[in-house]
PDB file of C-alpha atoms in Angstrom:
ATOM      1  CA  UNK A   1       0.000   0.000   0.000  1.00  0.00           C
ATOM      2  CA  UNK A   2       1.152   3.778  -0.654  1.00  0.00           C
ATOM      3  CA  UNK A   3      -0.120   6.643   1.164  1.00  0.00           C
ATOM      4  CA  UNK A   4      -1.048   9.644  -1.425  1.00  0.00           C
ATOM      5  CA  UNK A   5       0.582  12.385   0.456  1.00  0.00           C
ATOM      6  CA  UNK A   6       2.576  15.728  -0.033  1.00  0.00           C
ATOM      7  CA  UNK A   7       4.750  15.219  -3.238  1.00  0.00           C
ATOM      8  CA  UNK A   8       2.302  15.619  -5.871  1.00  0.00           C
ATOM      9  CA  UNK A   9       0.477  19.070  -6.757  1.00  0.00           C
ATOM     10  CA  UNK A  10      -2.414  17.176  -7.442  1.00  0.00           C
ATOM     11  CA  UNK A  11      -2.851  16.110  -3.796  1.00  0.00           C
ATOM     12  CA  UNK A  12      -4.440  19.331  -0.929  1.00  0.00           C
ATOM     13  CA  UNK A  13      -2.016  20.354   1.452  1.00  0.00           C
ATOM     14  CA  UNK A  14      -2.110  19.465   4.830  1.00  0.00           C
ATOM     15  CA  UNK A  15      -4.485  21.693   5.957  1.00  0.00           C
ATOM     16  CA  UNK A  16      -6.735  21.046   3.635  1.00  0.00           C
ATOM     17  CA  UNK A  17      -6.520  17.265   4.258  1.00  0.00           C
ATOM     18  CA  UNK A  18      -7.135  17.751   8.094  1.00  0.00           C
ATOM     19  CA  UNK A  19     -10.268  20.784   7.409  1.00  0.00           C
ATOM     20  CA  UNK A  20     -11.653  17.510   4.991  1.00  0.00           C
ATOM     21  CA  UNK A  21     -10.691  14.942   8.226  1.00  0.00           C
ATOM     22  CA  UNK A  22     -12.591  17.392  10.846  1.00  0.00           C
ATOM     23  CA  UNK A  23     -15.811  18.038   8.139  1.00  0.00           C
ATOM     24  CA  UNK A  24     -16.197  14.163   7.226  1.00  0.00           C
ATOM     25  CA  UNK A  25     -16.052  13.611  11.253  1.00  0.00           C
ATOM     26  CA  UNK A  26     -18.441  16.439  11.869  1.00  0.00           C
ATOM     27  CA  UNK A  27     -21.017  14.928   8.846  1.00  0.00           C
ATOM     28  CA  UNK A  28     -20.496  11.300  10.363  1.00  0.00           C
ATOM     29  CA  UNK A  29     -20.432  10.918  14.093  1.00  0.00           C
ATOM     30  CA  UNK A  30     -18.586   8.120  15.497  1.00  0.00           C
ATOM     31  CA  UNK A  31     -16.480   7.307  12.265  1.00  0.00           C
ATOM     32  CA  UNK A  32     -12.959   6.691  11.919  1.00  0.00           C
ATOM     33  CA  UNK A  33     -12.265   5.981   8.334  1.00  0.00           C
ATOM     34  CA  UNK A  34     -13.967   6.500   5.162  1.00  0.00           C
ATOM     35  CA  UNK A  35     -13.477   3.617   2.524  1.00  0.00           C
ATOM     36  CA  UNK A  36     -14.006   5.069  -1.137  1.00  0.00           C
ATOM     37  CA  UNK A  37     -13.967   3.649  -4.745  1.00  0.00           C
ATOM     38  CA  UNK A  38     -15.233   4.020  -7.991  1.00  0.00           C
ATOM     39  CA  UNK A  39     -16.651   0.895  -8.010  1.00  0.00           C
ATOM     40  CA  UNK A  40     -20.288   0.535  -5.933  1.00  0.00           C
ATOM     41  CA  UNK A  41     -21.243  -2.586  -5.804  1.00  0.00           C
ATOM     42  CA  UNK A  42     -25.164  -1.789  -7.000  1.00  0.00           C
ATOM     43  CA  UNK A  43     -24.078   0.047 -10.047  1.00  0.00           C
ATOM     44  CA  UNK A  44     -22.805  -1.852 -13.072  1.00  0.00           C
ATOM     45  CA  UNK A  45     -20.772   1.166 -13.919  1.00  0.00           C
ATOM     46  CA  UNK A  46     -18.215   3.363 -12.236  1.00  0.00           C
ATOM     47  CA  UNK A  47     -19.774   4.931  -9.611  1.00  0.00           C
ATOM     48  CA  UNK A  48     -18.154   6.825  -6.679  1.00  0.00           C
ATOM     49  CA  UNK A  49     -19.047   4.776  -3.298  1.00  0.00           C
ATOM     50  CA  UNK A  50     -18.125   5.041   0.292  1.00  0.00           C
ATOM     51  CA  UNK A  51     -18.034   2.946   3.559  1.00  0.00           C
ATOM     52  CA  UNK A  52     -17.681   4.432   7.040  1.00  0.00           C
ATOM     53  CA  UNK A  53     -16.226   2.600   9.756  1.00  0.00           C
ATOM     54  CA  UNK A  54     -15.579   3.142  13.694  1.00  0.00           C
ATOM     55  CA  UNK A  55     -12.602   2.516  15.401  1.00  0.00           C
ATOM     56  CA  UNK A  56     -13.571  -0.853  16.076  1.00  0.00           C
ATOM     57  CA  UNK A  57     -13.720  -1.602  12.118  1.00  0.00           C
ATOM     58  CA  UNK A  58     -17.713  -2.042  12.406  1.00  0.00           C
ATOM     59  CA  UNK A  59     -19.701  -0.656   9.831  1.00  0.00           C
ATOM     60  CA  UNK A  60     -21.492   2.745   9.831  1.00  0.00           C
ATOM     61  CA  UNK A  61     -24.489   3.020   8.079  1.00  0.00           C
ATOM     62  CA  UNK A  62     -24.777   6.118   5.956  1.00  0.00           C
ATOM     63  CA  UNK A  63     -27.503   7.349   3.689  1.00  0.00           C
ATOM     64  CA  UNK A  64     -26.952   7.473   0.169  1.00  0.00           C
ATOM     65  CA  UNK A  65     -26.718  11.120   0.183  1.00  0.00           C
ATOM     66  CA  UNK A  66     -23.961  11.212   2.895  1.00  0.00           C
ATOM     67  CA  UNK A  67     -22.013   8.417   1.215  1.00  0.00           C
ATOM     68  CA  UNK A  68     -22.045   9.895  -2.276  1.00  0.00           C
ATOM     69  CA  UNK A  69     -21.076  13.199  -0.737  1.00  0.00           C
ATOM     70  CA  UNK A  70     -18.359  11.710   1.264  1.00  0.00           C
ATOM     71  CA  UNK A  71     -17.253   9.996  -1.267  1.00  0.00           C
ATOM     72  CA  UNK A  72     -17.210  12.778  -3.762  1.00  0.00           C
ATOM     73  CA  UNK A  73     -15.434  15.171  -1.619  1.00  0.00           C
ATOM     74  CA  UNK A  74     -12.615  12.418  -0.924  1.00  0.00           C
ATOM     75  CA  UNK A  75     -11.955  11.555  -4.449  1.00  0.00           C
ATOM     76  CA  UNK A  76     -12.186  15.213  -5.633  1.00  0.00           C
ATOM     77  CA  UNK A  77      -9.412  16.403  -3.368  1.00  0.00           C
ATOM     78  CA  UNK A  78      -7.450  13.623  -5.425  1.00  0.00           C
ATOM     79  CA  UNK A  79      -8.291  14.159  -8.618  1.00  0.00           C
ATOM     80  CA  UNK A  80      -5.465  11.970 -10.255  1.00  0.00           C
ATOM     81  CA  UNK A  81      -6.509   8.517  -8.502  1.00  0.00           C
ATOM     82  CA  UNK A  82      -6.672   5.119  -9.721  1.00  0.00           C
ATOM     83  CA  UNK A  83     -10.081   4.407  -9.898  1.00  0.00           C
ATOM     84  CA  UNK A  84      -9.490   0.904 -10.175  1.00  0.00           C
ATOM     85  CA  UNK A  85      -8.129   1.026  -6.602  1.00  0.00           C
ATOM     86  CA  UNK A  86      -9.695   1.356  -3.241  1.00  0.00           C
ATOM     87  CA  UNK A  87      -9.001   4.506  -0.899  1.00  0.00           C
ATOM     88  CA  UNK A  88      -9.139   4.898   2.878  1.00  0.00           C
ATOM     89  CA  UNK A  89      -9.136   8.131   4.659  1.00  0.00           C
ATOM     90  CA  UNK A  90      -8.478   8.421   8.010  1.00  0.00           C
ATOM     91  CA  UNK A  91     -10.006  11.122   9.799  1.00  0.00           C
ATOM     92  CA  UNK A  92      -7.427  10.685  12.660  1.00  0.00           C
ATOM     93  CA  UNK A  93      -4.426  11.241  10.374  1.00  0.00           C
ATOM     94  CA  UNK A  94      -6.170  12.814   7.510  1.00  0.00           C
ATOM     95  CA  UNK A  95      -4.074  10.462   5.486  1.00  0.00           C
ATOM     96  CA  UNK A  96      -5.365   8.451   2.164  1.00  0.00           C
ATOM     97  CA  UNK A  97      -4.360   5.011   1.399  1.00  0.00           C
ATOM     98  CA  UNK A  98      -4.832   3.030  -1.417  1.00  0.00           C
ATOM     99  CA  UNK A  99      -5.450  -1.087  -1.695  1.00  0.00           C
ATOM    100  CA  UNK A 100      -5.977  -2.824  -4.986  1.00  0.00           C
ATOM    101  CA  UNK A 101      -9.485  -3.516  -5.947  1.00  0.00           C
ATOM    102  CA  UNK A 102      -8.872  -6.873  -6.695  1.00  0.00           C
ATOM    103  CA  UNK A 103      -7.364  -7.369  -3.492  1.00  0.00           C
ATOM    104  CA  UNK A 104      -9.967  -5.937  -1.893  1.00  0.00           C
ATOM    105  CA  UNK A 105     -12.448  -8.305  -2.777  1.00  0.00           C
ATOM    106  CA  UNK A 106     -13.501  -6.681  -6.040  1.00  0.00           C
ATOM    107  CA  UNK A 107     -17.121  -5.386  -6.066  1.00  0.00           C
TER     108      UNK A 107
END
């Protein structure tokens, strides 16, 4: 895995990345880190998707709305991503890291 930080003028500084990390934790209590892709798994074509988890790793249900926002705002602040690849931001760190789709259990 590689973390998409710094480096790259495609990626937000780090204030931006920890003003997304406080809004995302504001707009979903009790979450830890936001799971994105381009891949949801009730769309046959790319779609942008998210999944919230706690600390614990349990799942957070979010409404469609909140996920597609989410979601959007992640992937826009990283506009040069591989969609084929799976993203998690931590609202902790504010940090993005990417898994391989495939890897990740595909849709």
């Amino acid at each position: 895995m590689y973390t998409a930080d710094g480096g790259s003028p495609a990626c937000p500084d780090a204030a931006r990345q920890k003003r997304l990390a406080v809004q995302l934790a504001d707009m979903i209590p009790g979450a830890a880190t936001v799971r994105v892709s381009f891949n949801d798994p009730s769309h046959s074509w790319p779609h942008s998707h998210a999944i919230a988890k706690d600390t614990a790793g349990e799942t957070i249900d979010l409404n469609r709305t909140t996920a597609k926002v989410a979601a959007r705002w992640i992937l826009r602040a990283w506009p040069d991503l591989d969609r084929s690849w799976v993203y998690t931001f931590d609202l902790a760190t504010a940090a993005l890291t990417a898994g391989d789709l495939a890897a990740d259990g595909g849709r």
